[in-house]
Coordinates of C-alpha atoms and ligand atoms in Angstrom, one line a residue:
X1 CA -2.1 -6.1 -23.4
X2 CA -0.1 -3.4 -21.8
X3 CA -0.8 -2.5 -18.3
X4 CA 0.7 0.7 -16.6
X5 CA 1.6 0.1 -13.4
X6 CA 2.7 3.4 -11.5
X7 CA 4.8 3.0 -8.1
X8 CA 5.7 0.2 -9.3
X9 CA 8.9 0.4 -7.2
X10 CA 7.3 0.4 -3.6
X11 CA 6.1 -1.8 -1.7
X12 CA 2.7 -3.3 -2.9
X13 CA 3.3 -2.1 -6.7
X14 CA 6.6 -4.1 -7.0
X15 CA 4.6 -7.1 -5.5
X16 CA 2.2 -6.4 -7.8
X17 CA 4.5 -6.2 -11.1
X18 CA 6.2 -9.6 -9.7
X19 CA 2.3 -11.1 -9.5
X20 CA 1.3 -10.3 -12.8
X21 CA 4.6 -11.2 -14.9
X22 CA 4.5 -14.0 -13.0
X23 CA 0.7 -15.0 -13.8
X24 CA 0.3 -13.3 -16.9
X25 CA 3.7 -13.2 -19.1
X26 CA 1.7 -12.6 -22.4
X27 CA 1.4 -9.2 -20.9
X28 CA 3.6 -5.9 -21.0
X29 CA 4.2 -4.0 -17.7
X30 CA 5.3 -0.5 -17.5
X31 CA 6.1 0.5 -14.5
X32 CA 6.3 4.7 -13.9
X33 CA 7.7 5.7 -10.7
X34 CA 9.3 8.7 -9.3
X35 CA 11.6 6.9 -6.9
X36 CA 10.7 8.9 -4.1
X37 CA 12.3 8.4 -0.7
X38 CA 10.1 5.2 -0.6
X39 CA 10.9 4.0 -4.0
X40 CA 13.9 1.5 -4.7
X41 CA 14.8 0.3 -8.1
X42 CA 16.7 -2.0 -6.7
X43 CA 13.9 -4.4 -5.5
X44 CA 13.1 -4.5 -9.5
X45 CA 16.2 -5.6 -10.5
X46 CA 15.5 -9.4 -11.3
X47 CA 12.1 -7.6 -13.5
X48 CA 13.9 -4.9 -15.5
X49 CA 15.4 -6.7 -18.7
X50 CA 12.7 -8.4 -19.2
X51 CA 11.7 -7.8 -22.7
X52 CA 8.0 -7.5 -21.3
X53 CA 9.3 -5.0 -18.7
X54 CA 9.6 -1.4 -19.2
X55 CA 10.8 0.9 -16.3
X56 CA 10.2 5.1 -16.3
X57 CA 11.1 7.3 -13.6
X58 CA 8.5 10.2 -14.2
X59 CA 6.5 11.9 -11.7
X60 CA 2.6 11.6 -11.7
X61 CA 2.0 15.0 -11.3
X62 CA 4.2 16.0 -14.3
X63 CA 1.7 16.3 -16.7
X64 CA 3.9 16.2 -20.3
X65 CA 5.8 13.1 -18.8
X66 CA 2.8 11.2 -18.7
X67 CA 1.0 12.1 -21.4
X68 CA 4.2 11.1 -23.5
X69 CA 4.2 7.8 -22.1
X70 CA 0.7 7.5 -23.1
X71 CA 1.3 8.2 -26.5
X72 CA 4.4 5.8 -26.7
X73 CA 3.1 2.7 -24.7
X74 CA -1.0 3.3 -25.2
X75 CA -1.8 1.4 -22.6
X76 CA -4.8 -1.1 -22.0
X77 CA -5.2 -0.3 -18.4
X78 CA -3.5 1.7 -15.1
X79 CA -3.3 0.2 -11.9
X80 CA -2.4 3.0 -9.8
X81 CA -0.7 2.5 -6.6
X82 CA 1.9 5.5 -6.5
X83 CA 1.1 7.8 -3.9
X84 CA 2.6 9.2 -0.7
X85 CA 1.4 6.2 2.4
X86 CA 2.7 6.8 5.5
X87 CA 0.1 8.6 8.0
X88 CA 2.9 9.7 10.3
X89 CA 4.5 12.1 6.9
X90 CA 0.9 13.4 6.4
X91 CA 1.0 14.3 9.9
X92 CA 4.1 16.4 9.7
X93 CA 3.3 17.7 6.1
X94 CA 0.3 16.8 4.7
X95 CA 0.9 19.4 1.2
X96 CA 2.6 16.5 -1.0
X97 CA 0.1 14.2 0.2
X98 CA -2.6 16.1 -1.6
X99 CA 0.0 17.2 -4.4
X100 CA 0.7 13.5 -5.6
X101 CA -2.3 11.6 -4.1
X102 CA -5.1 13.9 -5.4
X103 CA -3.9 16.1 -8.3
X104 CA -1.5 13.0 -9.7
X105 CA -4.6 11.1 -9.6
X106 CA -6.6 13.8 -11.6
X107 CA -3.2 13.6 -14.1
X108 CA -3.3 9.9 -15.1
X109 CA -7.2 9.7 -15.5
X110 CA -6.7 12.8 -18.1
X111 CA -4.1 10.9 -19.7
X112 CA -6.8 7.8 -19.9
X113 CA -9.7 10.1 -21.2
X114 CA -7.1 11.4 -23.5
X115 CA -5.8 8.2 -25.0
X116 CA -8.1 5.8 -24.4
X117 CA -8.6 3.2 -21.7
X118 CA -10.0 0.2 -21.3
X119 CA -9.7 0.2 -16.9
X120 CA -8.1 2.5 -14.8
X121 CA -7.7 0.7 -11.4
X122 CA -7.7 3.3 -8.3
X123 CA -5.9 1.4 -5.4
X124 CA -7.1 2.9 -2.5
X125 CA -7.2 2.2 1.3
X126 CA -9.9 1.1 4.4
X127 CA -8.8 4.4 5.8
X128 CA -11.0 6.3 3.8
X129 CA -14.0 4.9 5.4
X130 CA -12.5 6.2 9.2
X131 CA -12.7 3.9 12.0
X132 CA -14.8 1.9 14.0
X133 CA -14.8 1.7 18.0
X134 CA -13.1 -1.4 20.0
X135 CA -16.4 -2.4 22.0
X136 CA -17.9 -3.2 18.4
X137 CA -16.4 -5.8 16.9
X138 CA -19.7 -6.5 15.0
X139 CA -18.9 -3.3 12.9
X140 CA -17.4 -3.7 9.6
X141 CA -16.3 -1.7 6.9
X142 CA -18.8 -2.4 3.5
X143 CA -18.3 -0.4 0.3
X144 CA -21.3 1.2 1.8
X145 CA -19.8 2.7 4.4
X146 CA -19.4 6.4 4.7
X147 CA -16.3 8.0 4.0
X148 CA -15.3 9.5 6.7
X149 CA -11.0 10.5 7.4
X150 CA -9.1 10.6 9.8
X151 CA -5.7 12.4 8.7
X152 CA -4.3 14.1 5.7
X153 CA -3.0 10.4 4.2
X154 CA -6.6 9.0 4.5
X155 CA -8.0 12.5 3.2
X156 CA -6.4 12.8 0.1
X157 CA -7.3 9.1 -0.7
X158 CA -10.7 9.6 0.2
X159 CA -10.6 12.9 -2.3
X160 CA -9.0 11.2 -5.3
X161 CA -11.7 8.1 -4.7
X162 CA -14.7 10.7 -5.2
X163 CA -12.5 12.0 -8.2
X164 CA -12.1 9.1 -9.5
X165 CA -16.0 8.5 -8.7
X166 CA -17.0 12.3 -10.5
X167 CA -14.5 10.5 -13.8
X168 CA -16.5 7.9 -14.0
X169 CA -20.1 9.6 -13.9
X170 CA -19.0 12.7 -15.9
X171 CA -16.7 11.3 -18.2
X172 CA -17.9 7.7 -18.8
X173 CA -14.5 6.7 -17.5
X174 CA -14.0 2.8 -17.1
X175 CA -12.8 2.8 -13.4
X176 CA -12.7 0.5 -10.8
X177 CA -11.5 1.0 -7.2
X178 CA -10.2 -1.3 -4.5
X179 CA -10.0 -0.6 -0.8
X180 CA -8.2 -3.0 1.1
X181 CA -6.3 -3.3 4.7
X182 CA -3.3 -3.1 6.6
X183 CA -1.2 -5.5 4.2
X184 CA 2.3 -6.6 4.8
X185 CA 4.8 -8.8 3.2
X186 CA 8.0 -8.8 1.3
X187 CA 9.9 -5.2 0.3
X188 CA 7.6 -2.6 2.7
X189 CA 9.6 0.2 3.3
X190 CA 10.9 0.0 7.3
X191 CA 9.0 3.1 8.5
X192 CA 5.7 1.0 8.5
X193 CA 5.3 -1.2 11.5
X194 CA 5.6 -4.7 10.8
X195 CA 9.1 -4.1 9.3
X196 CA 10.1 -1.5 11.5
X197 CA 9.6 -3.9 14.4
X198 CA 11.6 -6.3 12.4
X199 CA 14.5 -4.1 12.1
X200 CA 14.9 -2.5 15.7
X201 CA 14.5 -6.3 17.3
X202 CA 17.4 -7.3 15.1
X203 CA 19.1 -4.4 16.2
X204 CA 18.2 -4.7 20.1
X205 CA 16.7 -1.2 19.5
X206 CA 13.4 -0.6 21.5
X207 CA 10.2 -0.9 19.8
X208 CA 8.3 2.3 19.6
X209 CA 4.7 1.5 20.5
X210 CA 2.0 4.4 20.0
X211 CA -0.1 5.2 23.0
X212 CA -1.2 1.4 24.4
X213 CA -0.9 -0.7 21.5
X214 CA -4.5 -1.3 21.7
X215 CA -5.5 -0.1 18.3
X216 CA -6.2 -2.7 15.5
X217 CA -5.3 -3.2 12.2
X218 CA -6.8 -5.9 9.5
X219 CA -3.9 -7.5 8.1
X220 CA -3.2 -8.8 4.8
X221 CA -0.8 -10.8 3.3
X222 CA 0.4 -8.5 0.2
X223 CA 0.3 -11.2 -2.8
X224 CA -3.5 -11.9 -1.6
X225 CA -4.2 -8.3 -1.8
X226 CA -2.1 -8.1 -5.7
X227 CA -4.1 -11.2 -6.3
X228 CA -7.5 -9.4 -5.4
X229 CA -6.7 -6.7 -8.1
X230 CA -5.8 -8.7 -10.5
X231 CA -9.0 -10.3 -10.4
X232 CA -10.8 -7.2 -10.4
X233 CA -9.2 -5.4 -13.7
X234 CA -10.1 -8.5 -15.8
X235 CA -13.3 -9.6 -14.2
X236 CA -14.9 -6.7 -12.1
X237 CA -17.2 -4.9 -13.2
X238 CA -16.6 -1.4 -14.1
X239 CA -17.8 1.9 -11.8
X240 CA -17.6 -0.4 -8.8
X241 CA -15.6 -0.1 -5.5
X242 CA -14.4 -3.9 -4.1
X243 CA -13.1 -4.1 -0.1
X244 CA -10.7 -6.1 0.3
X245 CA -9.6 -7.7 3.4
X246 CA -8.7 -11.0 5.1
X247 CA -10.6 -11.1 8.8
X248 CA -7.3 -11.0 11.0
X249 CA -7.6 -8.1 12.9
X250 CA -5.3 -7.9 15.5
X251 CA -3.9 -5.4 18.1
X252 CA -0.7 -3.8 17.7
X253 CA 1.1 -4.8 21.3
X254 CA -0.1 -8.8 19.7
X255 CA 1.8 -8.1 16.7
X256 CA 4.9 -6.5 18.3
X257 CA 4.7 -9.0 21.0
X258 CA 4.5 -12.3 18.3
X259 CA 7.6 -10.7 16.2
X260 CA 9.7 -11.0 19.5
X261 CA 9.1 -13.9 20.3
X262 CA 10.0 -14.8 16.8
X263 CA 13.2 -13.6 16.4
X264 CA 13.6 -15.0 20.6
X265 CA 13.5 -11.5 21.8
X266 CA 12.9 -10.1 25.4
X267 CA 9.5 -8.2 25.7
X268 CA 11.7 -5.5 27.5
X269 CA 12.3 -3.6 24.8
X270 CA 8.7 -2.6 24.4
X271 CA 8.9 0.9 24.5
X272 CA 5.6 2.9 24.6
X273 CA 5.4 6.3 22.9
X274 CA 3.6 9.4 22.6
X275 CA 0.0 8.5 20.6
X276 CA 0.1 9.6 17.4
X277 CA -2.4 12.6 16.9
X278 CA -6.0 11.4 15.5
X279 CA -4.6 8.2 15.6
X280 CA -7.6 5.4 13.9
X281 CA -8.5 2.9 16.7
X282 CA -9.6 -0.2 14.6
X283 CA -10.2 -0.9 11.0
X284 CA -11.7 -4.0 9.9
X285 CA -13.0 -4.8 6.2
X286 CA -16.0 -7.0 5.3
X287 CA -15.1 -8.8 2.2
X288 CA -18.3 -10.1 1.4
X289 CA -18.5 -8.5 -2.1
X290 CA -15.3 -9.8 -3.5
X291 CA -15.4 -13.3 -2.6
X292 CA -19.5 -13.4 -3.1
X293 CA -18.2 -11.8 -7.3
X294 CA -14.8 -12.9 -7.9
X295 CA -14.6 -16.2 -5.6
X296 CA -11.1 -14.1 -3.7
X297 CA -10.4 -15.6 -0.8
X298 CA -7.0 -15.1 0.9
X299 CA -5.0 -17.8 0.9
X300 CA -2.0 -16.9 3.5
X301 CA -3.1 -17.0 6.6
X302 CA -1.1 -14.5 9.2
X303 CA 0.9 -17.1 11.2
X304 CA 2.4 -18.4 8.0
X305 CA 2.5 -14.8 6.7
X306 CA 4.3 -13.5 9.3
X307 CA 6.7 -16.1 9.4
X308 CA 7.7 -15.5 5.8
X309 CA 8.0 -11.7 5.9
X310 CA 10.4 -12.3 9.2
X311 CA 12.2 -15.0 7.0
X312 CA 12.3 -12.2 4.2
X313 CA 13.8 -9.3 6.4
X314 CA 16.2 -12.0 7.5
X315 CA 17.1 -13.3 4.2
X316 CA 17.4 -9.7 2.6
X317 CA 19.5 -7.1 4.9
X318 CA 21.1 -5.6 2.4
X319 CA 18.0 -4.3 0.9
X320 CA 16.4 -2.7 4.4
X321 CA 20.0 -2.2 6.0
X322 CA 20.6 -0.1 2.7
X323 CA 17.4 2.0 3.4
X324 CA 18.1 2.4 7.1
X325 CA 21.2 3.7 7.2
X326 CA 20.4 7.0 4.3
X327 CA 18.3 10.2 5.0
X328 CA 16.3 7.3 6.8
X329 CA 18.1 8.1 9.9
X330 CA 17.1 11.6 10.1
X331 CA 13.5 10.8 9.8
X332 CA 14.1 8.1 12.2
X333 CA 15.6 10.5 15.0
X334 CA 12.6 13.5 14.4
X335 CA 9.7 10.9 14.7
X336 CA 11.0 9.2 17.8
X337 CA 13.8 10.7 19.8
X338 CA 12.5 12.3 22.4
X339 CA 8.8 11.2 21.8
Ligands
LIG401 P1 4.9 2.8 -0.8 O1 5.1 4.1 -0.1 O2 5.7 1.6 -0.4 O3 5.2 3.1 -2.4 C1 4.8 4.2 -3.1 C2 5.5 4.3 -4.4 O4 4.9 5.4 -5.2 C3 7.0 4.5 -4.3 O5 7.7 3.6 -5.2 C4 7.2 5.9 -4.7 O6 8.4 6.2 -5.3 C5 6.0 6.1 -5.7 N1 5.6 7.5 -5.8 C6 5.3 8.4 -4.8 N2 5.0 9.6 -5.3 C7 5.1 9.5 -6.6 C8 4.8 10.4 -7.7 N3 4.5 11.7 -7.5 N4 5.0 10.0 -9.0 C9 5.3 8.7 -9.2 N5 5.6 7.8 -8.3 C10 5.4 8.2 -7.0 O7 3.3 2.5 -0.8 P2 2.6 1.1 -0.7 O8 2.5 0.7 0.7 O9 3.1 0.2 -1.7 O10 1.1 1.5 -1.2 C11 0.8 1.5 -2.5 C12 -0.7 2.0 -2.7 O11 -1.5 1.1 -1.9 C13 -0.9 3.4 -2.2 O12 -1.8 4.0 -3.0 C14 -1.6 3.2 -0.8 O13 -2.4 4.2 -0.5 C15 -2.3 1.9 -1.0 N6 -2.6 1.0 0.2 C16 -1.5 0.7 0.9 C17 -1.7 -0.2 2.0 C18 -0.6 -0.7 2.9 O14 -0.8 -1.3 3.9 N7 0.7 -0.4 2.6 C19 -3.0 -0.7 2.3 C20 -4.1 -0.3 1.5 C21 -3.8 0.6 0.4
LIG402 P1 1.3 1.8 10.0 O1 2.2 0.7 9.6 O2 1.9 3.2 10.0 O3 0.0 1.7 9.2 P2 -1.4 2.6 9.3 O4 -1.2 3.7 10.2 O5 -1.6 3.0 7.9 O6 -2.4 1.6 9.8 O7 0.9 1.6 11.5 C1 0.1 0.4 11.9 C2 -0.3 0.6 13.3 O8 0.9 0.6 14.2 C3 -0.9 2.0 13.7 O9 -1.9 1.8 14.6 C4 0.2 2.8 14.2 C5 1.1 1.7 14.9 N1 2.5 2.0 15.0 C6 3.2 2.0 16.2 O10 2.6 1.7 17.3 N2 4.6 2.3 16.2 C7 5.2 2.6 15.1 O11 6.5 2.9 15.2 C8 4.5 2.6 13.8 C9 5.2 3.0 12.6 C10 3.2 2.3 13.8

C-alpha cells in the first residue's frame, strides 16, 4: 500500500519514514513536506532513491498541490505529522500555527473524502489535554480527559483533533488519532530542549532553564512513539483516539542536570531564565488503552535513550552545527538574550 506521510522531513516524521521502510518495505512512502525552517531534506538523504520513496515539497495548506498528489499517488492512508511544534513560536506568533495546524488539517482530510481513504492518522500531542498539578502525581492523562489548552501550539492541535473528530462523525471519515508525550531521539530540531541542551554544553554555552526547572515532561523515546502508530493505522480501530506515553516523567533541572554530567560538564552553566508565559507544569500520559489493545509497550527505556540521542548529537554535528549556525541564530538571540 501507499502511505502519505506529510512532514516527513522533521523530526518524528523522518523517524517515522525510517520505521516503516524499515519494517514494512512492501510499502510506498510519500513523504510531502514544505521544508519549513524546521524541515531538512538532508536527514532523508540515505531514504530518497529508494524506488519505494517518493519525496514532495508542497505545502499542506495549498490546496491544488495536494489534491494533485492525491490523484497521482491515491494513497491508502495519511499519517500526518506536519505542523508548526514549538510552543515558544506560538507564543510570539501564534497565526501560522492555526494556518498550517488547523486549516492544513481540514486540507488533507478533504483530499481523503475526495479520493478515498482507507485511514487518516492525526498525530497529535498530550498538550491538548492541558496540565496537571505537581502535588498530584496520581493524575494522569486518559483519552477521557478533557481538552483543555494551554497556548496557541496546544490550541490549534486541540482544534484540528475536534476537526478531525466532526470528519469522522459527519463524514464517515476513517480516522484515527494518537496523542503522545514529550518524545526525543535522533534528528529533533535544536530549539527543543533535549537537543538544545546538547548543543550549548558542547559549546560551553549556558543552559537556558525556564523559571525553576520544576516542570515535568513524560518522555518518550521517538522510535517507541513511530512504533505506537504504526501499530495503530494497521490494527486500531477506527474513530478512536490512543495516548501514548512511556511513564518517565521527569523534571526539567533532572534532565539538564543528567545531560551534563554526560558530556562531564560543570553544573555552572545552569542558567535560569525568565518563565515562559502560561507555561504547562506537568504532563503525564496513561497508556493503559494502547498496551491493554495493541500489546505497545515501550521498549527504550530513558537512561539508554538518552545515552543514544547524546551519542547521536555527537556522532552527527554537521547536521545540527549546519542548523545552528543559519537564520537559527537570530531566533536564538530574540528568545534568549536578554531574557
Ligand atoms: P518538527 O517541527 O520537527 O517537524 C515538522 C515538519 O512539518 C517539518 O519537516 C516541516 O517542514 C513540516 N511542515 C510544517 N509546516 C508545513 C506545511 N504547512 N506543509 C507541509 N509541511 C509542513 O515537528 P515534530 O517534533 O516532528 O512533530 C511532528 C508532529 O508530532 C507534530 O504534529 C507535533 O504536534 C506532534 N508531536 C510532537 C511531539 C514532540 O515531542 N516533538 C510530541 C507529541 C506530538
Ligand atoms: P520543549 O522541548 O519546548 O517541549 P514542550 O514545551 O512542548 O514540552 O520544552 C520542554 C520543557 O523544557 C518545557 O517545560 C520548557 C522547558 N525548556 C527550558 O527550560 N529551556 C529551554 O530552552 C527550552 C527550549 C525548554
Amino acid at each position: 500500500m501507499t502511505i502519505l506521510v506529510t512532514g516527513g522531513a522533521g523530526f518524528i516524521g523522518s523517524n517515522f519514514i525510517f520505521y516503516e521502510l524499515e519494517h514494512h518495505p512492501e510499502d510506498r512512502i510519500v513523504c510531502l513536506d514544505k521544508l519549513t525552517y524546521a524541515g531538512n531534506l538532508s536527514t532523508l538523504k540515505d531514504v530518497l532513491d529508494l524506488p519505494n520513496f517518493r519525496f514532495i515539497r508542497a505545502d499542506i495548506c495549498d490546496r491544488e498541490a495536494v489534491y494533485r498528489l492525491f490523484e497521482e499517488e491515491h494513497p491508502d492512508m495519511v499519517v500526518h505529522f506536519a505542523a508548526e511544534s514549538h510552543v515558544d513560536r506560538s507564543i510570539e506568533n501564534p497565526g501560522v500555527f492555526l494556518e498550517t495546524n488547523i486549516m492544513g488539517t481540514a486540507v488533507l482530510m478533504d483530499a481523503c473524502r475526495k479520493y478515498g481513504i482507507r485511514r487518516y492518522h492525526q498525530v497529535s500531542t498530550d498538550e491538548v489535554y492541558g496540565d496537571l498539578p505537581l502535588d498530584r502525581p496520581d493524575l494522569l492523562f486518559t483519552e477521557e480527559t478533557p481538552l483543555h489548552t494551554s497556548s496557541p501550539y496546544s490550541s490549534s492541535k486541540a482544534s484540528a483533533d475536534l476537526l478531525v473528530m466532526a470528519y469522522h462523525r459527519t463524514y464517515g471519515l476513517p480516522v484515527s488519532i494518537s496523542r503522545c508525550s514529550n518524545n526525543y531521539g535522533p534528528y529533533q530540531f535544536p530549539e527543543k530542549l533535549i537537543p538544545l541542551m546538547i548543543a550549548n554544553c558542547l559549546a560551553n554555552k549556558p543552559l537556558p532553564v525556564y523559571g525553576k526547572g520544576l516542570n515535568v515532561r513524560d518522555w518518550l523515546y521517538v522510535e517507541d512513539h513511530c512504533k505506537a502508530i504504526d501499530l495503530i493505522i494497521r490494527n486500531g480501530r477506527e474513530g478512536e483516539v490512543y495516548n501514548i506515553g512511556g511513564h518517565n516523567e521527569m523534571a526539567n533541572i533532572d534532565i539538564v542536570k543528567l545531560i551534563l554530567k554526560e558530556l562531564g560538564k560543570s553544573e555552572d552553566l545552569i542558567t535560569y531564565v525568565t518563565d515562559r508565559k502560561g507555561h504547562d507544569m506537568r504532563y503525564a500520559i496513561d497508556p493503559s488503552k494502547i498496551h491493554a489493545e495493541l500489546g505497545w509497550l515501550p521498549e527504550t527505556m530513558f537512561a539508554e535513550g538518552i545515552r543514544k540521542t547524546i551519542r547521536w548529537y555527537l556522532d552527527n554535528r554537521e547536521w545540527w552545527e549546519t542548523i545552528i549556525s543559519g537564520e537559527y541564530k537570530d531566533y536564538y538571540r530574540k528568545m534568549y538574550e536578554n531574557r
